[in-house]
PDB file of C-alpha atoms in Angstrom:
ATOM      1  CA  UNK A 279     -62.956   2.835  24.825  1.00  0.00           C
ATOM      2  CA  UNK A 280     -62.491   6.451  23.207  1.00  0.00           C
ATOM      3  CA  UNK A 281     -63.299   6.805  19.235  1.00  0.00           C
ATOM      4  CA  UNK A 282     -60.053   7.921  17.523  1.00  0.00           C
ATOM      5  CA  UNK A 283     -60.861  10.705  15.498  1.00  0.00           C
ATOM      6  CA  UNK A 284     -61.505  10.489  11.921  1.00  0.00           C
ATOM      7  CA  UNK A 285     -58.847  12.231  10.683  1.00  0.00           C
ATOM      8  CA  UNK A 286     -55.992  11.016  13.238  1.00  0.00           C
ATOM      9  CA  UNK A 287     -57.479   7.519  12.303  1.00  0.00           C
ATOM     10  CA  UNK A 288     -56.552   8.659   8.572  1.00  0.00           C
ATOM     11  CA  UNK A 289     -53.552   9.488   8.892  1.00  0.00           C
ATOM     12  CA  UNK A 290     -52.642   6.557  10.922  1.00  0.00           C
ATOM     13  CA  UNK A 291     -53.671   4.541   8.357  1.00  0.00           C
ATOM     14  CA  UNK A 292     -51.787   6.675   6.030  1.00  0.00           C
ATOM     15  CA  UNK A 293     -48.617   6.146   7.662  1.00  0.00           C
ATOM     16  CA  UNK A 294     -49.299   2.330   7.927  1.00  0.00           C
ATOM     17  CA  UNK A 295     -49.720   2.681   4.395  1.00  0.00           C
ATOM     18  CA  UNK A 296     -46.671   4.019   3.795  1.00  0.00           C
ATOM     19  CA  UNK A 297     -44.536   1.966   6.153  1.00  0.00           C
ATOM     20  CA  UNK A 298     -45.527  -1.566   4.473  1.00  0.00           C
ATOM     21  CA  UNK A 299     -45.028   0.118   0.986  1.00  0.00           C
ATOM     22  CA  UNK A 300     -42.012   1.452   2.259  1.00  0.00           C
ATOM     23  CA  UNK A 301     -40.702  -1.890   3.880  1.00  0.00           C
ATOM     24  CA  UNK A 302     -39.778  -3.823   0.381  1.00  0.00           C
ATOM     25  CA  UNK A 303     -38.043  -0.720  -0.839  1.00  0.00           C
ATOM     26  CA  UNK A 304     -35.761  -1.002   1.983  1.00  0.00           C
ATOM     27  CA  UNK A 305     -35.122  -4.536   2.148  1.00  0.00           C
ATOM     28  CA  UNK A 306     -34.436  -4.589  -1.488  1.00  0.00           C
ATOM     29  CA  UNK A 307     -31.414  -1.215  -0.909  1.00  0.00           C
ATOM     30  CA  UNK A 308     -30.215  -3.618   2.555  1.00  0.00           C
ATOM     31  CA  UNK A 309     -29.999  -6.343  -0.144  1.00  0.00           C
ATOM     32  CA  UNK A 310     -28.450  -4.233  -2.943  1.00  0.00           C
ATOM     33  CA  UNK A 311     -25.813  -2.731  -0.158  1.00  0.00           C
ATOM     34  CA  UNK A 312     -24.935  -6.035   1.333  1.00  0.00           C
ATOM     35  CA  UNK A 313     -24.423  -7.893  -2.642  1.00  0.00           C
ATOM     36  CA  UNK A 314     -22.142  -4.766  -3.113  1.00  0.00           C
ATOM     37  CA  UNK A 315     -20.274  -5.250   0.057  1.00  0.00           C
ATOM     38  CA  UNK A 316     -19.803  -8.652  -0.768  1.00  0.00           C
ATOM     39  CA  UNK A 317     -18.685  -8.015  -4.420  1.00  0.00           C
ATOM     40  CA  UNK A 318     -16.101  -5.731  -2.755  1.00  0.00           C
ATOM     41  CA  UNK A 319     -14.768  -8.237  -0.455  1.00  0.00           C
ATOM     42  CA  UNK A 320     -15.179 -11.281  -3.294  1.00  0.00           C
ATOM     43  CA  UNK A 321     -13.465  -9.256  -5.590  1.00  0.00           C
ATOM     44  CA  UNK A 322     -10.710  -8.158  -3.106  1.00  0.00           C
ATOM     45  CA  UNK A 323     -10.384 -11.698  -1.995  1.00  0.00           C
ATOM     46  CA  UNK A 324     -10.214 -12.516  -6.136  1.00  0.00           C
ATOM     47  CA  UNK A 325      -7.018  -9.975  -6.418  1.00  0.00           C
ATOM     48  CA  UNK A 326      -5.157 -11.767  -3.364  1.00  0.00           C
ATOM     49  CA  UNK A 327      -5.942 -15.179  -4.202  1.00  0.00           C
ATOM     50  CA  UNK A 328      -4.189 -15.008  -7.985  1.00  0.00           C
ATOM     51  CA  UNK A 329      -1.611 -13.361  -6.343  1.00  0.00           C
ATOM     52  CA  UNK A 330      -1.117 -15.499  -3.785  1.00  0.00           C
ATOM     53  CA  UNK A 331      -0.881 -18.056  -6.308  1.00  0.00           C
ATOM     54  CA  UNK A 332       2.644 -16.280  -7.542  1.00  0.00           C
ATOM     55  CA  UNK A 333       4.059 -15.565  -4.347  1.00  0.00           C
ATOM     56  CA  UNK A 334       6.310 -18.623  -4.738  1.00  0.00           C
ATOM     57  CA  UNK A 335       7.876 -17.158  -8.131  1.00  0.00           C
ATOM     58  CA  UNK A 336       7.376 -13.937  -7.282  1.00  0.00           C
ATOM     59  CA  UNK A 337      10.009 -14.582  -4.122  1.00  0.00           C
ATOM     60  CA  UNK A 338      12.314 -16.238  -5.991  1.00  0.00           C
ATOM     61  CA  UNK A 339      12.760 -13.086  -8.059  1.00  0.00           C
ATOM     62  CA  UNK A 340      12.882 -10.629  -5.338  1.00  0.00           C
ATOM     63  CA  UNK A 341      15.373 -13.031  -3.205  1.00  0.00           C
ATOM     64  CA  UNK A 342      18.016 -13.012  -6.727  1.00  0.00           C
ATOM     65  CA  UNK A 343      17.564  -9.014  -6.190  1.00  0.00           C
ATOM     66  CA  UNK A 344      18.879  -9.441  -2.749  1.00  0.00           C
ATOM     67  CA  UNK A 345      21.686 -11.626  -3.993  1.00  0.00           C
ATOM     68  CA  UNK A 346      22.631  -8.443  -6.676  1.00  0.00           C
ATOM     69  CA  UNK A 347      23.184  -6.391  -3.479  1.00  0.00           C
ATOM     70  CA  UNK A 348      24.990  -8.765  -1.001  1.00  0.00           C
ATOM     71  CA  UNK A 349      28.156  -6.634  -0.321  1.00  0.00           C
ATOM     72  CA  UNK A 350      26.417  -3.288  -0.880  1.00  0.00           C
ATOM     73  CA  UNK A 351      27.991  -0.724   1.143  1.00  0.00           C
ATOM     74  CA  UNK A 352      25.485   1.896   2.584  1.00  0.00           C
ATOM     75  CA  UNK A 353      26.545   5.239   1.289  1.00  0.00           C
ATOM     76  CA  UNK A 354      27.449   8.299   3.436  1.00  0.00           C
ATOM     77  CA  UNK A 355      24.917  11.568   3.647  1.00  0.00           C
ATOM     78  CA  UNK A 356      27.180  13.651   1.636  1.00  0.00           C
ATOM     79  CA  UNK A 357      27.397  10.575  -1.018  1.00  0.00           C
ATOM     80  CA  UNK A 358      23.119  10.864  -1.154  1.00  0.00           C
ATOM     81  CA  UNK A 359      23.395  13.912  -1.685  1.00  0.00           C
ATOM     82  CA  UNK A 360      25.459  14.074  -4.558  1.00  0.00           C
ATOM     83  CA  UNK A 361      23.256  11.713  -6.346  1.00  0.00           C
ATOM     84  CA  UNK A 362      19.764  13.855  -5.852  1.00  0.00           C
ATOM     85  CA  UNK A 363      18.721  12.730  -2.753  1.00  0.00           C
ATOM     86  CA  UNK A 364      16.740  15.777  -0.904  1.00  0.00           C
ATOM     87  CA  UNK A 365      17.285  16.652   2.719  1.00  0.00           C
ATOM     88  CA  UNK A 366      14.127  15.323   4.254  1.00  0.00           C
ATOM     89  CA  UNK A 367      15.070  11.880   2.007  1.00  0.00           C
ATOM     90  CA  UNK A 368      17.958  11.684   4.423  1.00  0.00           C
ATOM     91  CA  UNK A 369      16.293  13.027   7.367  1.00  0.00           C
ATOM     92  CA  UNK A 370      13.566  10.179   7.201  1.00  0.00           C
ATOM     93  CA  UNK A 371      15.710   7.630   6.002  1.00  0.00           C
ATOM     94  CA  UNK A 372      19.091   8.188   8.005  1.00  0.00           C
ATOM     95  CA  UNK A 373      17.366  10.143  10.905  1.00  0.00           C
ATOM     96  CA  UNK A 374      14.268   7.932  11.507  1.00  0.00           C
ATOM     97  CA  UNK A 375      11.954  11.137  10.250  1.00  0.00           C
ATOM     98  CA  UNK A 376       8.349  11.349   9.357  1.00  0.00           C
ATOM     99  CA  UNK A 377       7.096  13.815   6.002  1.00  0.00           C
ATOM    100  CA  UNK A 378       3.846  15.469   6.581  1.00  0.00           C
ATOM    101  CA  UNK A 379       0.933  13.334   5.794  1.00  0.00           C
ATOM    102  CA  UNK A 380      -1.168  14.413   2.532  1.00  0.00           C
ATOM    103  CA  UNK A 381       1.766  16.470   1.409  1.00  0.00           C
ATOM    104  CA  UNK A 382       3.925  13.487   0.270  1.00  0.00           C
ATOM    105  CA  UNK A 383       4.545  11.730  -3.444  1.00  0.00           C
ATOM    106  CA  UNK A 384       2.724   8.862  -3.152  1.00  0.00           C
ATOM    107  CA  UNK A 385      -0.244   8.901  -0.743  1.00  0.00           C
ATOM    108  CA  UNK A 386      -2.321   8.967  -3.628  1.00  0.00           C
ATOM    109  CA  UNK A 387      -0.843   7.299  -5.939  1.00  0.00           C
ATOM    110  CA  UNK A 388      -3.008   5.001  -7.840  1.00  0.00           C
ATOM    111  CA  UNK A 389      -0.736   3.733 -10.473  1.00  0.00           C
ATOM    112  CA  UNK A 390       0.172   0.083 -11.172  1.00  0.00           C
ATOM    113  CA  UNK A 391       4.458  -0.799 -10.359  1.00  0.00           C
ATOM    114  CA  UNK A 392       6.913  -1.511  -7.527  1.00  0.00           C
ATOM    115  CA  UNK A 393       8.201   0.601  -5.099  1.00  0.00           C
ATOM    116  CA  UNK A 394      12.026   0.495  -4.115  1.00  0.00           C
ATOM    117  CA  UNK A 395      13.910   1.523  -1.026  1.00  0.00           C
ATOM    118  CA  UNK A 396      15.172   5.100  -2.338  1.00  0.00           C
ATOM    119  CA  UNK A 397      18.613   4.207  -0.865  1.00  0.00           C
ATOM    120  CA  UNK A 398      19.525   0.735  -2.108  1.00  0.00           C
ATOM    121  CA  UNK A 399      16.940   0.191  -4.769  1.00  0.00           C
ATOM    122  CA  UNK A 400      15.886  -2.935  -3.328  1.00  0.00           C
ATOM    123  CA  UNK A 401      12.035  -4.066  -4.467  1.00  0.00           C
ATOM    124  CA  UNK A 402       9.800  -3.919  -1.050  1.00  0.00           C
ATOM    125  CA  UNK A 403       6.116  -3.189  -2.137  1.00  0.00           C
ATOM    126  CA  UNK A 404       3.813  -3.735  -5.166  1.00  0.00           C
ATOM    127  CA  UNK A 405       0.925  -1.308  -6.060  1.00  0.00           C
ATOM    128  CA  UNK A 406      -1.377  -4.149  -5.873  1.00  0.00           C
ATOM    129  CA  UNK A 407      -1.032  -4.003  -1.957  1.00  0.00           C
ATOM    130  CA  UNK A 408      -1.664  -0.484  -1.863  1.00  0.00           C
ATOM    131  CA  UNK A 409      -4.609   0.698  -0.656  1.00  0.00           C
ATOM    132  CA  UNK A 410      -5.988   4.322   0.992  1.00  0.00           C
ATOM    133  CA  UNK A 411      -5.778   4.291   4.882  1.00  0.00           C
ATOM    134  CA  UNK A 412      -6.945   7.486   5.027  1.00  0.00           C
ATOM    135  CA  UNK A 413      -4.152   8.624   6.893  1.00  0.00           C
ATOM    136  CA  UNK A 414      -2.540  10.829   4.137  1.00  0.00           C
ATOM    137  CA  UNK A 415       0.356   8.656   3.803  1.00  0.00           C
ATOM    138  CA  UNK A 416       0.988   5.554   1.223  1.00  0.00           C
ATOM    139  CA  UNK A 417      -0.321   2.292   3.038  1.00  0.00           C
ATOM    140  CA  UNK A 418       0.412  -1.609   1.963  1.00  0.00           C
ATOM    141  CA  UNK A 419      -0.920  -4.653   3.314  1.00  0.00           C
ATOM    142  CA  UNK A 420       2.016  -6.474   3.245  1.00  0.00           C
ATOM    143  CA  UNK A 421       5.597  -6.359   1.724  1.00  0.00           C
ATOM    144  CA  UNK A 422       6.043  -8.264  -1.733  1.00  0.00           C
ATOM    145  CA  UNK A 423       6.771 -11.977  -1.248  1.00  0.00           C
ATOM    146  CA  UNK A 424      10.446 -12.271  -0.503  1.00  0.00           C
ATOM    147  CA  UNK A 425      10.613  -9.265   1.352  1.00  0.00           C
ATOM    148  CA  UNK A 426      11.849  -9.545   5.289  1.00  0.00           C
ATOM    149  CA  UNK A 427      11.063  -6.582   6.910  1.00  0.00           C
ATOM    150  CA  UNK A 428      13.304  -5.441   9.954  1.00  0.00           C
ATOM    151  CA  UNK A 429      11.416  -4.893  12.756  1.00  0.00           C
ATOM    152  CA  UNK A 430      12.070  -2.537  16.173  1.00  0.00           C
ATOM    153  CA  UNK A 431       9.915  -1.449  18.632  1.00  0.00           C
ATOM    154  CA  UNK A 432      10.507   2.590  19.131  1.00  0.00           C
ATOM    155  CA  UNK A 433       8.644   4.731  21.799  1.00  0.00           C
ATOM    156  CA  UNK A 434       9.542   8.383  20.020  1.00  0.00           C
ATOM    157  CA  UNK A 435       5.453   8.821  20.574  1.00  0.00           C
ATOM    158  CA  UNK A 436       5.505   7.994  24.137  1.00  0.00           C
ATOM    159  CA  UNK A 437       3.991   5.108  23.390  1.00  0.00           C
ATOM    160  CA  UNK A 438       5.601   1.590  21.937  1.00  0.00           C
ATOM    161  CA  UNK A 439       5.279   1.381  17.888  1.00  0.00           C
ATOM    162  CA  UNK A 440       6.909  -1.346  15.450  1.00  0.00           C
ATOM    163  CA  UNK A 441       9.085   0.458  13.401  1.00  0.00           C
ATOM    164  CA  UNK A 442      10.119  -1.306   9.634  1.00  0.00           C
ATOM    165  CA  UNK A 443      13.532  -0.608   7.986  1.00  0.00           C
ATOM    166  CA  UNK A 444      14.613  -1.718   5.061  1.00  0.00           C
ATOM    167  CA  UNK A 445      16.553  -5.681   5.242  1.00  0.00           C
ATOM    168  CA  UNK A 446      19.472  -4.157   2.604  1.00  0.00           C
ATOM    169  CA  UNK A 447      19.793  -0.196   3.705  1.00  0.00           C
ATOM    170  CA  UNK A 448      18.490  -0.118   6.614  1.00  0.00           C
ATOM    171  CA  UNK A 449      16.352   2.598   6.087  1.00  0.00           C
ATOM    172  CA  UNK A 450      13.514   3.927   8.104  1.00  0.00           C
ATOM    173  CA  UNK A 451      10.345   3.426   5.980  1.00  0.00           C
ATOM    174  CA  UNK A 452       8.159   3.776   8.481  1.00  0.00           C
ATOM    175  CA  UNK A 453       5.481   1.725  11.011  1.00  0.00           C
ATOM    176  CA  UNK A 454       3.418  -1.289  10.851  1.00  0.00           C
ATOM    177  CA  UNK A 455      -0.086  -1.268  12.110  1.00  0.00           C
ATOM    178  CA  UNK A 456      -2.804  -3.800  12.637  1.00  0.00           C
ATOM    179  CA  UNK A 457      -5.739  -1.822  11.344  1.00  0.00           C
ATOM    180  CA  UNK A 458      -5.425  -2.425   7.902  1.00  0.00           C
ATOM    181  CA  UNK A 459      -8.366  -4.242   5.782  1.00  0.00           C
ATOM    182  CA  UNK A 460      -9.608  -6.672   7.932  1.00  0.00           C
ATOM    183  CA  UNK A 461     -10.012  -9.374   4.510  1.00  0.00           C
ATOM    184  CA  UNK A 462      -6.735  -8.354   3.165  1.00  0.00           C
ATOM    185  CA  UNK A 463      -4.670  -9.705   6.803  1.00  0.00           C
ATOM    186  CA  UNK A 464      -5.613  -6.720   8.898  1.00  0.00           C
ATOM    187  CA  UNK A 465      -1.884  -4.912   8.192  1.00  0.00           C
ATOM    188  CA  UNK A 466      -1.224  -1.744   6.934  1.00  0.00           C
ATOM    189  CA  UNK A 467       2.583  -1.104   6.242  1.00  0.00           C
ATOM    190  CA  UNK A 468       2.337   2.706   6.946  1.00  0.00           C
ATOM    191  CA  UNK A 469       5.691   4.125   4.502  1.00  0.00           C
ATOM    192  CA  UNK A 470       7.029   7.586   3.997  1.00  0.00           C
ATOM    193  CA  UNK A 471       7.215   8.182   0.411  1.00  0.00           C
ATOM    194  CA  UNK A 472      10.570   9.945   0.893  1.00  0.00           C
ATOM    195  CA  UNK A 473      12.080   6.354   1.851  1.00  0.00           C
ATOM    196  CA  UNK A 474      10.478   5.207  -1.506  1.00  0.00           C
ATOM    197  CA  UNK A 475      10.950   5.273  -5.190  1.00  0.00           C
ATOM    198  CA  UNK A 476       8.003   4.620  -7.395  1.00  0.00           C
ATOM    199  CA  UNK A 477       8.470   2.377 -10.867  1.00  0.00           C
ATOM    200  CA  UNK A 478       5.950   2.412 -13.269  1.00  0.00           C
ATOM    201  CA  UNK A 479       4.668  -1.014 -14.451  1.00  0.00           C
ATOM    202  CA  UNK A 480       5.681  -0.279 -18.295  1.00  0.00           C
ATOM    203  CA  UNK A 481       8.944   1.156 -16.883  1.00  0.00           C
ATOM    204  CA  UNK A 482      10.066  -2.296 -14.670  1.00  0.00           C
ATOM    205  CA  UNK A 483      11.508  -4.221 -17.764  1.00  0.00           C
ATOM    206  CA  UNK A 484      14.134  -0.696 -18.251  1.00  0.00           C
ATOM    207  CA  UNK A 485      14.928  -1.116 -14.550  1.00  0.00           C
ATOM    208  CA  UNK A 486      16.086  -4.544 -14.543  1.00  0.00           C
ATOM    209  CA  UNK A 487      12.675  -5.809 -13.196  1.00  0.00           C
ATOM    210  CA  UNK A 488      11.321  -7.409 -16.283  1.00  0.00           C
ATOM    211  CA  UNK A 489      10.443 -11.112 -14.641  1.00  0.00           C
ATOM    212  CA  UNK A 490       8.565  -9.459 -11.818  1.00  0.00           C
ATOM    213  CA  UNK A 491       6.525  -7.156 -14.148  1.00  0.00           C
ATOM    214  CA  UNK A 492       5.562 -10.420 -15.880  1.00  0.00           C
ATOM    215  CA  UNK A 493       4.652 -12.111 -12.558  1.00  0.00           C
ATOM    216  CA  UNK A 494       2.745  -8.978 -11.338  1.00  0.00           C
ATOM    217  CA  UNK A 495       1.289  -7.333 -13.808  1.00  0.00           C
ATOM    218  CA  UNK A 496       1.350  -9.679 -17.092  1.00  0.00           C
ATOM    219  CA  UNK A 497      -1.194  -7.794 -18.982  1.00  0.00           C
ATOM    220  CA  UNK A 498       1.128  -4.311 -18.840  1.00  0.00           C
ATOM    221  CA  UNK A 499       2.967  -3.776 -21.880  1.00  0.00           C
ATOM    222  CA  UNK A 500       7.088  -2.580 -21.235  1.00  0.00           C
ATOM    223  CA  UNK A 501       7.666   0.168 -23.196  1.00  0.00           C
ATOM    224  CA  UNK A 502       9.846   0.142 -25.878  1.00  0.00           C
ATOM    225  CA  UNK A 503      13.347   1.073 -24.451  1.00  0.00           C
ATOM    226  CA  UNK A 504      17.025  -0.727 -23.265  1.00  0.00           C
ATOM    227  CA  UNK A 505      16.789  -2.702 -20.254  1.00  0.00           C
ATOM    228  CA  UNK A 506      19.051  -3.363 -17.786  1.00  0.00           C
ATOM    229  CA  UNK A 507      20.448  -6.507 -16.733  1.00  0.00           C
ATOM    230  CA  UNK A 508      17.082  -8.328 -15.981  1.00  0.00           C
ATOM    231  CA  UNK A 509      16.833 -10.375 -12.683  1.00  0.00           C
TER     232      UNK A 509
END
């Protein structure tokens, strides 16, 4: 057998050395990584589960909404117009359009509320089902409870996507994908934020959404102002 060199035994040794002093270091980060990961997910899990836990109530409220607009008539481009609506509003809405992703209101919107169909004002999603797709435009794992989405299949990529429009208006919101957060359902509700209109939290109880707030965000405070009729 050949004699290994002093100084390559050395350093062998060294790196031995260094490998088993090494080796509890990095089982203790795999550890540290994989409690995070899991305090993600339980905490995740945590969010859905108390809301879950409303979804009865918190339907009941969204369905009387519905009720408010049975008879609504649609109103005519020139009619959204006059009342502030912008031309790509219309064009994504009326014309089945798609803004630019990352140059939109709401992709990164982090705030706690509702979000209404910009048309109709019908409730459709809640902040707490928001979360960042990466994408550039605002993503939701699901509809609030209540909500019935309608659903087509369009092929203006080539290629077969399910389109969601509003139940009430009818308006394009966008497409719905099954890449979403695998623990959260594996959805994500890809909107425009043109078809959208953001409510703030503190702001639901002047909007006529003062029984949701409390259902979905009962530690927010309404601010001080007249409300309309509540649901």
């Amino acid at each position: 057998l050949r004699r290994v060199p002093p100084l390559l035994a050395k350093g062998a040794a060294g790196a031995l050395s260094q490998q088993s002093r090494s080796a509890p270091w990095a089982a203790l980060v795999a550890g540290v990584s994989a409690f995070g990961a899991s305090v993600r997910v339980a905490t995740a899990s945590g969010i859905q589960a108390g809301y879950e836990g409303r979804e009865e109530a918190i339907a009941g409220v969204v369905q009387a909404k519905v009720e408010q607009l049975r008879g609504w008539q649609r109103p005519s481009d020139a009619e959204l117009r006059e009342r502030g609506l912008s031309s790509r509003q219309i064009g994504v809405t009326r014309k089945d359009g798609t803004e630019p992703a990352f140059r939109n209101e709401y992709w990164d919107n982090h705030k706690a509320g509702i979000y209404l169909d910009i048309v109709s004002g019908e409730p459709l999603f809640a902040s707490i089902d928001k979360f960042d797709s990466g994408t550039g435009w605002p993503s939701f794992t699901r509809t609030l409870p209540g909500v019935t989405l309608v659903t087509k299949t369009d092929y203006h990529m080539g290629f077969g996507r399910t389109e969601m429009r509003s139940p009430i208006a009818d308006s394009h919101l966008g497409h719905i994908f099954s890449d979403g957060p695998r623990h959260r359902g594996g959805m994500r509700h890809c909107a425009n934020s043109a078809s959208l209109r953001f409510v703030l939290a503190e702001d639901m109880d002047a909007e006529g959404f003062g029984e949701l707030r409390k259902l979905l965000f009962p530690d927010v405070q309404p601010r001080h102002t007249t409300p309309k009729a509540d649901l």
